[in-house]
Amino acid sequence: EPEVTQTPSHQVTQMGQEVILRCVPISNHLYFYWYRQILGQKVEFLVSFYNNEISEKSEIFDDQFSVERPDGSNFTLKIRSTKLEDSAMYFCASSETGRGATDTQYFGPGTRLTVL
Amino acid sequence: GDSVTQMEGPVTLSEEAFLTINCTYTATGYPSLFWYVQYPGEGLQLLLKATKADDKGSNKGFEATYRKETTSFHLEKGSVQVSDSAVYFCALSGGFSGGYNKLIFGAGTRLAVHP
């Protein structure tokens, strides 16, 4: 069964460093998402992406964050200058269409980011 | 804005016990409602969904009914197994202020089932 994959599973970085989290969505999917979960808190929406541009972003997704689909398979989340509060589990998801609420988002296993 | 509230865990049950995990929501418009499950070391998997009032979603013995009058979407299973041990997330999408296709999640409820 097709699945969303994410690498690395765990990333440790120093405060102020740039990190890139990588995702490979399901191959025929057109909509891509990033969510994060700070330990002990809710899963929060960060950004959605369609047709090579951001379709929606949350207030969390400030200028330190960016997303890119550099080729036909990868979808990346870059954090330019990491802060301690960026430590969280980051989930990538994809959906076949963006038909709003009736479409199903498939999630990857997550990347745990630890900022020291 | 739109939000989801779940009962706090952990919920600890013996095998074959009845499970209820409460979920209520606040939303404008007509959201769709979802239950996702996260098994240890894995990502979030869709368990079931309901897209309009009075719909019942079901999968793997789990059920939830979209109750607009009580703004609830409680998850139930008649007889849990050890393999159901996981974290369960209630979520909504599509309310007017919730954004058209982003998911808004509850805090998650950890279920532990003992033999």
Short mmCIF file of C-alpha atoms in Angstrom, two decimals:
data_model
loop_
_atom_site.label_atom_id
_atom_site.label_comp_id
_atom_site.label_asym_id
_atom_site.label_seq_id
_atom_site.Cartn_x
_atom_site.Cartn_y
_atom_site.Cartn_z
CA GLU A 1 0.00 0.00 0.00
CA PRO A 2 1.39 3.45 -0.87
CA GLU A 3 2.57 5.47 2.09
CA VAL A 4 4.05 8.81 2.99
CA THR A 5 7.67 8.59 4.08
CA GLN A 6 9.73 11.09 6.05
CA THR A 7 13.44 11.49 6.69
CA PRO A 8 15.19 11.67 9.00
CA SER A 9 13.22 10.04 11.80
CA HIS A 10 15.13 12.11 14.35
CA GLN A 11 17.11 15.31 13.81
CA VAL A 12 19.19 17.01 16.48
CA THR A 13 20.45 20.51 15.78
CA GLN A 14 21.91 23.51 17.53
CA MET A 15 19.86 26.66 18.03
CA GLY A 16 20.28 29.04 15.10
CA GLN A 17 21.08 26.30 12.60
CA GLU A 18 19.04 25.60 9.48
CA VAL A 19 17.25 22.29 9.14
CA ILE A 20 15.47 20.67 6.22
CA LEU A 21 12.89 18.00 6.87
CA ARG A 22 12.06 15.78 3.95
CA CYS A 23 8.91 14.01 2.89
CA VAL A 24 7.96 11.82 -0.03
CA PRO A 25 4.17 12.05 -0.49
CA ILE A 26 2.08 9.37 -2.15
CA SER A 27 2.88 9.53 -5.83
CA ASN A 28 -0.49 10.51 -7.34
CA HIS A 29 -1.36 13.00 -4.61
CA LEU A 30 -1.56 16.70 -5.40
CA TYR A 31 -1.96 18.37 -1.98
CA PHE A 32 0.72 18.38 0.67
CA TYR A 33 0.73 19.46 4.29
CA TRP A 34 2.99 19.94 7.28
CA TYR A 35 1.79 19.64 10.86
CA ARG A 36 3.71 19.67 14.09
CA GLN A 37 3.18 18.35 17.60
CA ILE A 38 5.10 19.83 20.50
CA LEU A 39 5.51 17.18 23.21
CA GLY A 40 2.34 16.90 25.24
CA GLN A 41 0.40 19.32 23.04
CA LYS A 42 -2.00 19.14 20.12
CA VAL A 43 -1.13 18.37 16.52
CA GLU A 44 -1.10 21.80 14.83
CA PHE A 45 -1.47 22.70 11.18
CA LEU A 46 1.48 24.58 9.67
CA VAL A 47 0.97 24.84 5.92
CA SER A 48 -0.74 23.36 2.89
CA PHE A 49 0.76 23.32 -0.61
CA TYR A 50 -0.73 22.80 -4.03
CA ASN A 51 0.43 23.42 -7.57
CA ASN A 52 3.82 24.63 -6.35
CA GLU A 53 2.51 27.29 -4.06
CA ILE A 54 1.25 27.68 -0.51
CA SER A 55 -2.54 27.46 -0.35
CA GLU A 56 -2.88 28.16 3.36
CA LYS A 57 -0.59 28.73 6.33
CA SER A 58 -1.04 29.17 10.05
CA GLU A 59 0.28 31.96 12.23
CA ILE A 60 3.02 29.57 13.35
CA PHE A 61 4.39 29.46 9.80
CA ASP A 62 6.37 32.70 9.89
CA ASP A 63 9.30 33.89 7.79
CA GLN A 64 11.60 31.32 9.40
CA PHE A 65 9.70 28.54 7.68
CA SER A 66 9.54 27.68 4.00
CA VAL A 67 8.33 24.75 1.92
CA GLU A 68 9.41 23.49 -1.44
CA ARG A 69 8.77 20.72 -3.88
CA PRO A 70 12.23 20.57 -5.44
CA ASP A 71 11.48 17.69 -7.76
CA GLY A 72 8.62 15.37 -8.68
CA SER A 73 8.75 13.35 -5.50
CA ASN A 74 10.06 15.29 -2.50
CA PHE A 75 8.34 17.89 -0.36
CA THR A 76 10.51 19.74 2.13
CA LEU A 77 10.09 21.95 5.17
CA LYS A 78 12.97 24.30 5.94
CA ILE A 79 13.46 26.11 9.20
CA ARG A 80 16.00 28.86 8.58
CA SER A 81 17.24 29.56 12.09
CA THR A 82 15.96 27.07 14.63
CA LYS A 83 14.78 28.08 18.08
CA LEU A 84 14.39 25.94 21.18
CA GLU A 85 10.61 26.15 20.81
CA ASP A 86 10.80 24.53 17.36
CA SER A 87 11.51 21.21 19.08
CA ALA A 88 8.57 19.03 18.11
CA MET A 89 7.43 16.09 16.01
CA TYR A 90 6.81 17.24 12.44
CA PHE A 91 4.30 15.31 10.34
CA CYS A 92 3.97 15.46 6.59
CA ALA A 93 0.67 14.51 4.95
CA SER A 94 -0.70 14.30 1.44
CA SER A 95 -4.11 13.98 -0.16
CA GLU A 96 -5.22 13.04 -3.62
CA THR A 97 -7.32 16.12 -4.10
CA GLY A 98 -8.05 19.25 -2.12
CA ARG A 99 -11.77 18.66 -2.15
CA GLY A 100 -11.83 20.14 1.29
CA ALA A 101 -13.28 18.23 4.12
CA THR A 102 -14.23 15.12 2.22
CA ASP A 103 -10.74 14.19 1.16
CA THR A 104 -8.48 11.98 3.26
CA GLN A 105 -5.05 13.11 4.38
CA TYR A 106 -2.43 10.36 4.71
CA PHE A 107 0.29 11.01 7.25
CA GLY A 108 3.93 10.03 7.43
CA PRO A 109 5.56 8.63 10.60
CA GLY A 110 7.01 12.01 11.56
CA THR A 111 10.42 13.56 12.15
CA ARG A 112 11.34 14.34 15.72
CA LEU A 113 13.29 17.61 15.78
CA THR A 114 15.33 18.41 18.86
CA VAL A 115 16.88 21.88 19.10
CA LEU A 116 19.65 22.23 21.69
CA GLY B 1 -12.05 29.88 15.86
CA ASP B 2 -12.84 26.22 15.33
CA SER B 3 -11.64 23.77 17.97
CA VAL B 4 -11.86 20.17 19.18
CA THR B 5 -11.95 18.98 22.78
CA GLN B 6 -11.25 15.37 23.76
CA MET B 7 -11.43 13.59 27.06
CA GLU B 8 -8.10 13.40 28.79
CA GLY B 9 -6.28 10.13 29.06
CA PRO B 10 -4.85 7.76 29.65
CA VAL B 11 -7.78 5.41 29.39
CA THR B 12 -6.93 1.99 30.78
CA LEU B 13 -9.20 -0.96 30.02
CA SER B 14 -9.18 -4.70 30.21
CA GLU B 15 -9.47 -6.72 27.02
CA GLU B 16 -13.10 -7.07 25.82
CA ALA B 17 -14.24 -3.98 27.73
CA PHE B 18 -16.43 -1.31 26.14
CA LEU B 19 -14.66 1.84 25.00
CA THR B 20 -15.92 5.39 24.77
CA ILE B 21 -13.68 8.36 24.03
CA ASN B 22 -15.55 11.64 24.13
CA CYS B 23 -15.03 14.35 21.54
CA THR B 24 -16.85 17.66 21.19
CA TYR B 25 -16.22 20.41 18.72
CA THR B 26 -16.81 24.08 18.12
CA ALA B 27 -17.16 25.17 14.52
CA THR B 28 -19.04 27.52 12.29
CA GLY B 29 -20.38 26.14 9.09
CA TYR B 30 -20.57 22.42 8.38
CA PRO B 31 -17.33 20.67 9.25
CA SER B 32 -16.41 17.07 8.58
CA LEU B 33 -15.24 15.04 11.55
CA PHE B 34 -12.50 12.45 11.79
CA TRP B 35 -10.86 10.02 14.17
CA TYR B 36 -7.18 9.32 13.59
CA VAL B 37 -5.14 6.70 15.45
CA GLN B 38 -1.42 6.66 16.14
CA TYR B 39 0.14 3.31 17.03
CA PRO B 40 3.53 3.38 18.78
CA GLY B 41 6.30 4.51 16.43
CA GLU B 42 3.95 5.15 13.52
CA GLY B 43 2.24 8.10 11.86
CA LEU B 44 -1.38 9.15 12.09
CA GLN B 45 -3.83 6.82 10.34
CA LEU B 46 -7.39 7.68 9.50
CA LEU B 47 -9.68 5.44 11.52
CA LEU B 48 -13.07 6.76 10.42
CA LYS B 49 -14.83 9.89 9.29
CA ALA B 50 -18.28 11.46 8.91
CA THR B 51 -19.02 14.32 6.60
CA LYS B 52 -22.50 15.46 7.64
CA ALA B 53 -24.87 15.45 10.59
CA ASP B 54 -26.22 12.03 11.66
CA ASP B 55 -23.64 10.18 9.56
CA LYS B 56 -22.00 7.25 11.30
CA GLY B 57 -18.39 6.44 10.51
CA SER B 58 -17.16 2.92 11.22
CA ASN B 59 -14.01 0.86 10.78
CA LYS B 60 -12.36 -2.11 12.53
CA GLY B 61 -15.23 -2.32 15.05
CA PHE B 62 -14.99 1.36 15.98
CA GLU B 63 -17.93 3.69 15.43
CA ALA B 64 -18.69 7.39 15.82
CA THR B 65 -21.85 9.34 15.01
CA TYR B 66 -21.82 12.99 13.96
CA ARG B 67 -24.25 14.69 16.39
CA LYS B 68 -24.82 18.29 15.38
CA GLU B 69 -27.29 18.97 18.20
CA THR B 70 -24.68 18.12 20.84
CA THR B 71 -21.64 19.03 18.68
CA SER B 72 -20.13 15.65 19.47
CA PHE B 73 -18.38 12.78 17.71
CA HIS B 74 -17.70 10.20 20.42
CA LEU B 75 -15.65 7.13 19.52
CA GLU B 76 -16.97 3.75 20.67
CA LYS B 77 -15.97 0.11 20.41
CA GLY B 78 -17.88 -2.75 21.92
CA SER B 79 -14.93 -4.99 22.79
CA VAL B 80 -11.38 -3.69 22.79
CA GLN B 81 -8.27 -5.76 22.16
CA VAL B 82 -4.70 -5.32 23.32
CA SER B 83 -3.83 -4.36 19.74
CA ASP B 84 -6.10 -1.29 20.04
CA SER B 85 -3.62 0.31 22.42
CA ALA B 86 -2.69 3.61 20.76
CA VAL B 87 -3.32 7.35 20.86
CA TYR B 88 -6.65 8.44 19.34
CA PHE B 89 -7.13 11.92 17.86
CA CYS B 90 -10.43 13.58 17.06
CA ALA B 91 -10.23 16.20 14.29
CA LEU B 92 -12.37 18.44 12.14
CA SER B 93 -12.01 20.06 8.76
CA GLY B 94 -14.03 22.42 6.67
CA GLY B 95 -15.70 24.72 9.16
CA PHE B 96 -15.90 28.27 7.88
CA SER B 97 -13.17 29.56 10.15
CA GLY B 98 -11.26 26.29 10.23
CA GLY B 99 -9.97 26.48 6.73
CA TYR B 100 -11.18 24.44 3.87
CA ASN B 101 -8.86 21.47 3.97
CA LYS B 102 -6.63 21.78 7.04
CA LEU B 103 -7.28 19.46 9.96
CA ILE B 104 -7.84 20.84 13.46
CA PHE B 105 -6.98 18.22 16.07
CA GLY B 106 -7.92 17.53 19.63
CA ALA B 107 -5.20 16.82 22.19
CA GLY B 108 -5.32 13.05 21.72
CA THR B 109 -6.37 10.31 24.15
CA ARG B 110 -4.02 7.47 25.00
CA LEU B 111 -5.70 4.07 25.31
CA ALA B 112 -3.99 1.18 27.06
CA VAL B 113 -5.66 -2.22 26.93
CA HIS B 114 -4.46 -4.97 29.25
CA PRO B 115 -4.98 -8.73 28.79
#
